[in-house]
Amino acid sequence: MSTEPPDWPSLIAAKRADLASKIPEAWCLSPELLAKLETDSRCSVLDIPRTCGILSEKEVRITEIEDATALVGKMASGAWSAYEVTLAFCKRAAIAHQLTNCLTEIFFEHALTRAKALDASFALTHTPTGPLHGLPLSLKDSFNLPSIPSTLGLVSFLTHAPPKTPSSLLPVLESAGALFYVKTNIPQTMMTADSHSTVFGRTVNPHNRTLTAGGSTGGEAALLALRGSIMGVGTDIAGSVRIPAHCCGLFGFKPTAARVPWKGGTPPGRHGSPSPILPTIGPETHSVRDAGLFLSVACADPWAADEGALNAPWRQVADIQRPLRLGVLTEDPRRPLHPSVYRAIKTAEQRLQSAGHVLVPLDGLVPDVYDAAVLAWKFFLLDPAKTAVRYVREGGEEWVPSIATAMFPELKGWEASLEELFEMGVQRRQVLAAWHDVVVSKGLDAVIMPTYQATAVPHDTYGLPIYTVLANLLDYPAAVVPFLRADGEKDGPFVRDVKYEPPYKPEAVDGAPCGIQIVGRPMRDEELLKAMGVVSQVLECKTLG
Amino acid sequence: MSTEPPDWPSLIAAKRADLASKIPEAWCLSPELLAKLETDSRCSVLDIPRTCGILSEKEVRITEIEDATALVGKMASGAWSAYEVTLAFCKRAAIAHQLTNCLTEIFFEHALTRAKALDASFALTHTPTGPLHGLPLSLKDSFNLPSIPSTLGLVSFLTHAPPKTPSSLLPVLESAGALFYVKTNIPQTMMTADSHSTVFGRTVNPHNRTLTAGGSTGGEAALLALRGSIMGVGTDIAGSVRIPAHCCGLFGFKPTAARVPWKGGTPPGRHGSPSPILPTIGPETHSVRDAGLFLSVACADPWAADEGALNAPWRQVADIQRPLRLGVLTEDPRRPLHPSVYRAIKTAEQRLQSAGHVLVPLDGLVPDVYDAAVLAWKFFLLDPAKTAVRYVREGGEEWVPSIATAMFPELKGWEASLEELFEMGVQRRQVLAAWHDVVVSKGLDAVIMPTYQATAVPHDTYGLPIYTVLANLLDYPAAVVPFLRADGEKDGPFVRDVKYEPPYKPEAVDGAPCGIQIVGRPMRDEELLKAMGVVSQVLECKTLG
């Protein structure tokens, strides 16, 4: 009994049409505006939501409020209703999508209904539902919500029934008062830094649409930079929260694995992996305190929501009043820092030192970053059934272009074996031990290092995320903060005679957000957040939306 | 260039002679006494240390003090010196060894030198070195101490150079004031419940020398029951702390994996295993509070000592003032409880209920215990190089008889593969999820269950430890407490028409210690310890030494 293969092109077209139909006509940008943008794709589209005339003045004020903490404050005090806030973000998300192609699922009605219920409850009790009362949260496409597809942009997933139960984290966030209104775009397989799928196409960077928005939580970052969301929920196994935050000028936080309930999403690969590198959920935000707000709710009682989570509830820790001891890892010679990032690291180092913090150079003291990334990648390639590849092939898809750039040449033809897995376990422990001994012996609170060797780069040139995957291999929490911007003139003195990979093209990235990464001790997410706060204050980090 | 294989029989003989030579002649039992014991090997030898005339009255008093907490109190108050305490335990350990063959390494001089130094420091400062001031701790043979061999009783290890650095836990214990004086016997491969190796022979149960002392931390349990040690340090990946404690009438505590610094011992198998079941260090003790004393020191800052440990320092938690909610798992039909254990579980249930605690029957609600054990065993068999087997073969050893009984018939010929490892990961998560849902939905503080289907049984008949390995598969902390004894008369009414495995022979086990197991929530070792205290108080649990 053979069955006809599904008519994939029709299914893709139908999915795209369905998504487009979820945006009311009144929220659509004018064809003239869109046409004009096409003529200069390099310009920033960040101003358009506020100038396009679709949002009311109050809706601009709502969506451009400082951060989620302030936004919840407005609702918790009764100043703004959850409904008007949600409506404002729905509108602005619709606009952001038209500018960057950042959304995969739209369920505005669902969100507005929930907002009304929260308002009704508030009217009755004069008490917010919880610490996230009324907060619209955007979700990476791989989170499961009942009745809403989790296609991951995979053609073969278009015929899947939508999930019946939510990802285990989502009821936790909902109980705290949050609501969900959109899901956002990711890369094919979730293993490249270009959020580009066959079903949904490519998400672009609102700072410069010729640049990647990052990945895999890239739809989120584009949406947040345009303030179509005030807080986004992503996942990170190699940098997928931090890379897009870096590319789009946001804060991002990858917690220690298993501190946030993970169970229940739709993975792009196979369940049951013996890899010690676990994917973890983390937020992209507009402030450090928002990351804290998210984590204090998400990690409140993780094991209760997920048998695979650490039974390690979020701790309240005191502010750090003493000088920080910060390791500084500048670069791996095989991925020299582009001038913008080199300037950011050097400037950060200088300013932190001037502010009285102790900077400890780590170059040469810790294991090779590139080699550690190759080892991490092996753990990602363990599945003998190559389930992720099968998912792509089953839908008759082509590979998106960036896939070819996201593989180590060292691993061409490499096949995992149980024998090698033992060796990999030994090698990983060596990397862990070397890092541990440096962190402990130097008494480091955290390590400052690049998030990536460059800012956001032109589409399909990002390559391998060696500077982010390190924290996943180590299972250290890691945060990124926005700091400075690419600037041909200021970056000039930081150009060196090295082989930049990808090539350094100052004119292509001019104005792109830059940033740095801060890596903490394992299970010391709370302390990392405090250190992130201190560093951000010294460096005056602000999201570049 | 070929090398002659070592002359193994001579090396074994030399090792045994060397061990025997470490016991001063004055501490040797009379040949008459030893000969008399041979004629009735079934009788208990527990009284001999106190009656043999080798120990002074004070030495008897020292070694028979209630527990380690009380002992440290005596030294911390200056009532007893560390030297006299250490000397007493050295003597008594020497006697215990002659009665049960429980030791593998003896380094009395080292311990006495350290005790003198502690006394000198105390004389100067009037302050104890730490919470374990002067405490002699016995160690399972697999712990590494500089210059002291870790042979694991393997012939092929006899030619290994002794370790240069200690197991990461040991300096932590030493900083707290502990000292080490002996290492203790384990089974060949550490994967059977009979502590019987080619190099050192078999450790027997001091309650009845025809019974197993349990394994793999069996030398410890025999030593503790004879009060040749007041606290022993073991490891547990399938029950290796709990089984011997159960067999010898002691308290035992297997913490959540990686809460105690693990790094640096000598494993019986290969490093780098991708198994999610990690071995963990735990104490065998004479009281519940001693387990707490050990854990509060050992887990004080685990990550600082071992990059593989959880960064989860021991927490101080309040006593439990409310009734406990205790799940009760009676038995797996494939391993019916022998009458003694059945009586212990039923009696415990009754008494706990009478004391006001809430008992929740779990039989039929949780996954099959036997199947879960088979799954756990697969994780133990992942190494394609079969390193443990190679270690045995390299020394030209025979298998000790119990090895044949410690393998699931289901796994005969089974070979691990990377493909199956993914499936095993999925299956393990299913077991975890089912248990989690029961524990959470029933609001259980802990689960009462058997440690083993029987008491200590005749040598080489223990078989598979399905009731203990469950907590390792789940990574739940688990404790055992001594409770009741095998008693042909009292057990009579609990005999059922089932197939006992191993066969039930009331006369063979009469008087053997019995006990129960208490399993807690993951990473809630502190709360389990409190529950263990409540249960022990209700049941009036006492070590049977």
XYZ file of N, CA, C and O in Angstrom, chain B residues 24-103:
320
model
N 51.165 -5.647 64.112
C 52.150 -6.019 65.155
C 51.759 -7.339 65.829
O 50.558 -7.631 65.967
N 52.771 -8.058 66.239
C 52.511 -9.372 66.817
C 51.577 -9.290 68.026
O 50.731 -10.153 68.237
N 51.736 -8.230 68.794
C 50.922 -8.075 70.018
C 49.438 -7.931 69.710
O 48.598 -8.076 70.596
N 49.131 -7.598 68.486
C 47.727 -7.419 68.111
C 47.164 -8.644 67.395
O 46.052 -8.597 66.858
N 47.914 -9.718 67.402
C 47.457 -10.917 66.686
C 46.645 -11.813 67.625
O 47.021 -12.040 68.777
N 45.564 -12.326 67.105
C 44.716 -13.258 67.856
C 45.468 -14.568 68.024
O 46.291 -14.941 67.185
N 45.156 -15.268 69.083
C 45.866 -16.534 69.339
C 45.465 -17.581 68.317
O 44.318 -17.620 67.865
N 46.405 -18.405 67.934
C 46.093 -19.484 66.981
C 44.962 -20.365 67.490
O 44.145 -20.856 66.704
N 44.885 -20.523 68.814
C 43.816 -21.361 69.384
C 42.455 -20.757 69.069
O 41.528 -21.445 68.644
N 42.348 -19.448 69.293
C 41.075 -18.774 69.039
C 40.687 -18.911 67.564
O 39.551 -19.272 67.226
N 41.662 -18.656 66.711
C 41.368 -18.721 65.277
C 40.956 -20.133 64.867
O 40.038 -20.320 64.067
N 41.599 -21.110 65.448
C 41.264 -22.496 65.125
C 39.851 -22.819 65.597
O 39.075 -23.475 64.889
N 39.507 -22.293 66.770
C 38.184 -22.564 67.322
C 37.102 -21.966 66.406
O 36.041 -22.554 66.184
N 37.398 -20.782 65.881
C 36.423 -20.129 64.991
C 36.157 -20.973 63.751
O 35.045 -21.017 63.233
N 37.208 -21.634 63.288
C 37.050 -22.427 62.074
C 36.005 -23.520 62.268
O 35.330 -23.919 61.328
N 35.898 -24.013 63.508
C 34.983 -25.123 63.752
C 33.528 -24.670 63.750
O 32.631 -25.465 63.543
N 33.292 -23.375 64.040
C 31.907 -22.909 63.917
C 31.886 -21.566 63.201
O 31.800 -20.509 63.799
N 31.960 -21.643 61.904
C 32.077 -20.406 61.136
C 30.759 -19.640 61.098
O 30.712 -18.499 60.695
N 29.680 -20.283 61.546
C 28.380 -19.622 61.488
C 28.160 -18.659 62.651
O 27.290 -17.807 62.611
N 28.953 -18.827 63.704
C 28.707 -17.982 64.871
C 29.214 -16.567 64.649
O 30.082 -16.323 63.817
N 28.637 -15.661 65.387
C 29.039 -14.267 65.304
C 30.403 -14.071 65.946
O 30.699 -14.660 66.984
N 31.230 -13.226 65.335
C 32.538 -12.925 65.924
C 32.554 -11.513 66.496
O 33.607 -10.967 66.799
N 31.358 -10.943 66.651
C 31.285 -9.536 67.039
C 31.852 -9.258 68.422
O 32.341 -8.166 68.691
N 31.794 -10.253 69.305
C 32.270 -10.031 70.677
C 33.781 -10.162 70.817
O 34.347 -9.712 71.823
N 34.393 -10.783 69.856
C 35.809 -11.136 70.037
C 36.724 -9.932 70.282
O 37.569 -9.989 71.183
N 36.550 -8.836 69.533
C 37.467 -7.698 69.804
C 37.449 -7.271 71.265
O 38.496 -6.936 71.820
N 36.281 -7.307 71.879
C 36.212 -6.819 73.267
C 36.660 -7.868 74.275
O 37.008 -7.539 75.402
N 36.650 -9.127 73.848
C 36.965 -10.203 74.808
C 38.338 -10.837 74.590
O 38.799 -11.618 75.417
N 39.006 -10.498 73.499
C 40.232 -11.231 73.165
C 41.430 -10.794 73.999
O 42.489 -11.412 73.941
N 41.278 -9.696 74.716
C 42.370 -9.306 75.599
C 43.396 -8.385 74.960
O 44.341 -7.942 75.625
N 43.232 -8.087 73.703
C 44.230 -7.227 73.041
C 43.971 -5.752 73.335
O 44.906 -4.964 73.474
N 42.699 -5.397 73.464
C 42.341 -3.998 73.722
C 42.277 -3.739 75.224
O 41.785 -4.579 75.983
N 42.749 -2.579 75.622
C 42.568 -2.162 77.014
C 41.094 -1.815 77.230
O 40.336 -1.639 76.262
N 40.731 -1.668 78.482
C 39.351 -1.308 78.793
C 38.981 0.024 78.128
O 37.914 0.194 77.559
N 39.930 0.954 78.205
C 39.651 2.256 77.604
C 39.536 2.146 76.089
O 38.690 2.800 75.463
N 40.366 1.286 75.516
C 40.295 1.118 74.062
C 38.947 0.517 73.634
O 38.415 0.846 72.578
N 38.434 -0.368 74.484
C 37.088 -0.899 74.205
C 36.076 0.240 74.282
O 35.201 0.381 73.418
N 36.224 1.049 75.334
C 35.285 2.163 75.503
C 35.356 3.132 74.307
O 34.338 3.580 73.792
N 36.575 3.425 73.904
C 36.740 4.341 72.751
C 36.080 3.766 71.504
O 35.294 4.435 70.825
N 36.397 2.539 71.200
C 35.923 1.971 69.929
C 34.437 1.614 69.983
O 33.813 1.440 68.937
N 33.877 1.517 71.167
C 32.449 1.187 71.258
C 31.595 2.399 71.616
O 30.423 2.259 71.975
N 32.176 3.568 71.478
C 31.392 4.784 71.698
C 30.261 4.813 70.673
O 30.372 4.238 69.578
N 29.198 5.505 71.041
C 27.984 5.505 70.217
C 28.258 5.685 68.714
O 27.868 4.851 67.892
N 28.918 6.770 68.370
C 29.127 7.034 66.935
C 30.251 8.035 66.750
O 30.850 8.501 67.728
N 30.536 8.370 65.498
C 31.651 9.272 65.192
C 31.410 10.657 65.760
O 32.353 11.332 66.192
N 30.161 11.092 65.762
C 29.835 12.420 66.284
C 30.243 12.509 67.756
O 30.867 13.487 68.183
N 29.906 11.472 68.512
C 30.273 11.442 69.925
C 31.789 11.350 70.077
O 32.385 12.008 70.942
N 32.402 10.564 69.221
C 33.856 10.376 69.300
C 34.586 11.691 69.058
O 35.508 12.067 69.802
N 34.188 12.407 67.998
C 34.808 13.699 67.712
C 34.575 14.651 68.880
O 35.466 15.417 69.264
N 33.389 14.561 69.478
C 33.089 15.404 70.636
C 34.086 15.188 71.769
O 34.558 16.137 72.396
N 34.428 13.933 72.004
C 35.399 13.609 73.063
C 36.755 14.252 72.767
O 37.434 14.757 73.672
N 37.133 14.215 71.497
C 38.457 14.763 71.155
C 38.409 16.292 71.103
O 39.351 16.964 71.520
N 37.292 16.812 70.617
C 37.180 18.270 70.501
C 37.126 18.924 71.885
O 37.487 20.089 72.046
N 36.677 18.142 72.872
C 36.629 18.694 74.226
C 37.946 18.428 74.965
O 38.132 18.851 76.104
N 38.824 17.676 74.326
C 40.095 17.368 74.960
C 40.044 16.179 75.911
O 41.041 15.834 76.538
N 38.876 15.533 76.008
C 38.752 14.386 76.920
C 39.641 13.234 76.462
O 40.281 12.564 77.277
N 39.658 12.982 75.155
C 40.505 11.923 74.600
C 41.435 12.552 73.581
O 41.059 13.487 72.862
N 42.626 11.996 73.462
C 43.548 12.501 72.442
C 43.301 11.768 71.123
O 42.816 10.629 71.104
N 43.643 12.448 70.048
C 43.523 11.805 68.731
C 44.422 10.579 68.674
O 44.073 9.571 68.052
N 45.565 10.665 69.335
C 46.495 9.547 69.306
C 45.892 8.310 69.955
O 45.911 7.219 69.376
N 45.341 8.458 71.138
C 44.807 7.251 71.814
C 43.595 6.694 71.061
O 43.396 5.483 70.984
N 42.816 7.584 70.478
C 41.678 7.128 69.682
C 42.158 6.380 68.442
O 41.687 5.282 68.120
N 43.128 6.963 67.767
C 43.638 6.328 66.545
C 44.259 4.970 66.859
O 44.018 3.979 66.167
N 45.033 4.946 67.911
C 45.669 3.687 68.296
C 44.621 2.616 68.592
O 44.743 1.465 68.161
N 43.570 3.005 69.286
C 42.502 2.047 69.615
C 41.874 1.491 68.340
O 41.648 0.274 68.226
N 41.604 2.375 67.394
C 40.967 1.885 66.159
C 41.944 1.096 65.288
O 41.550 0.154 64.600
N 43.226 1.452 65.333
C 44.212 0.646 64.602
C 44.225 -0.784 65.154
O 44.156 -1.756 64.397
N 44.278 -0.867 66.460
C 44.281 -2.201 67.091
C 43.040 -2.989 66.712
O 43.093 -4.149 66.323
N 41.900 -2.316 66.854
C 40.647 -3.043 66.638
C 40.471 -3.406 65.158
O 39.902 -4.445 64.814
N 40.985 -2.535 64.264
C 40.927 -2.870 62.835
C 41.784 -4.098 62.558
O 41.401 -4.970 61.754
N 42.909 -4.168 63.223
C 43.784 -5.334 63.034
C 43.068 -6.609 63.467
O 43.148 -7.653 62.811
N 42.354 -6.510 64.567
C 41.589 -7.679 65.044
C 40.472 -8.016 64.055
O 40.266 -9.176 63.672
N 39.755 -6.985 63.624
C 38.650 -7.205 62.677
C 39.145 -7.888 61.409
O 38.491 -8.775 60.859
N 40.328 -7.471 60.979
C 40.884 -8.073 59.761
C 41.148 -9.564 59.950
O 40.864 -10.377 59.053
N 41.649 -9.917 61.098
C 41.920 -11.342 61.351
C 40.634 -12.160 61.418
O 40.635 -13.366 61.163
N 39.542 -11.499 61.735
C 38.257 -12.206 61.858
C 37.475 -12.262 60.546
O 36.680 -13.176 60.319
N 37.668 -11.260 59.677
C 36.816 -11.178 58.471
C 37.579 -10.935 57.176
O 36.980 -10.910 56.115
N 38.911 -10.741 57.264
C 39.712 -10.458 56.065
C 39.188 -9.202 55.349
O 38.904 -9.209 54.159
N 39.076 -8.127 56.110
C 38.422 -6.933 55.568
C 39.384 -5.870 55.046
O 38.953 -4.937 54.358
N 40.664 -5.971 55.324
C 41.595 -4.895 54.937
C 42.417 -5.242 53.699
O 42.671 -6.411 53.409
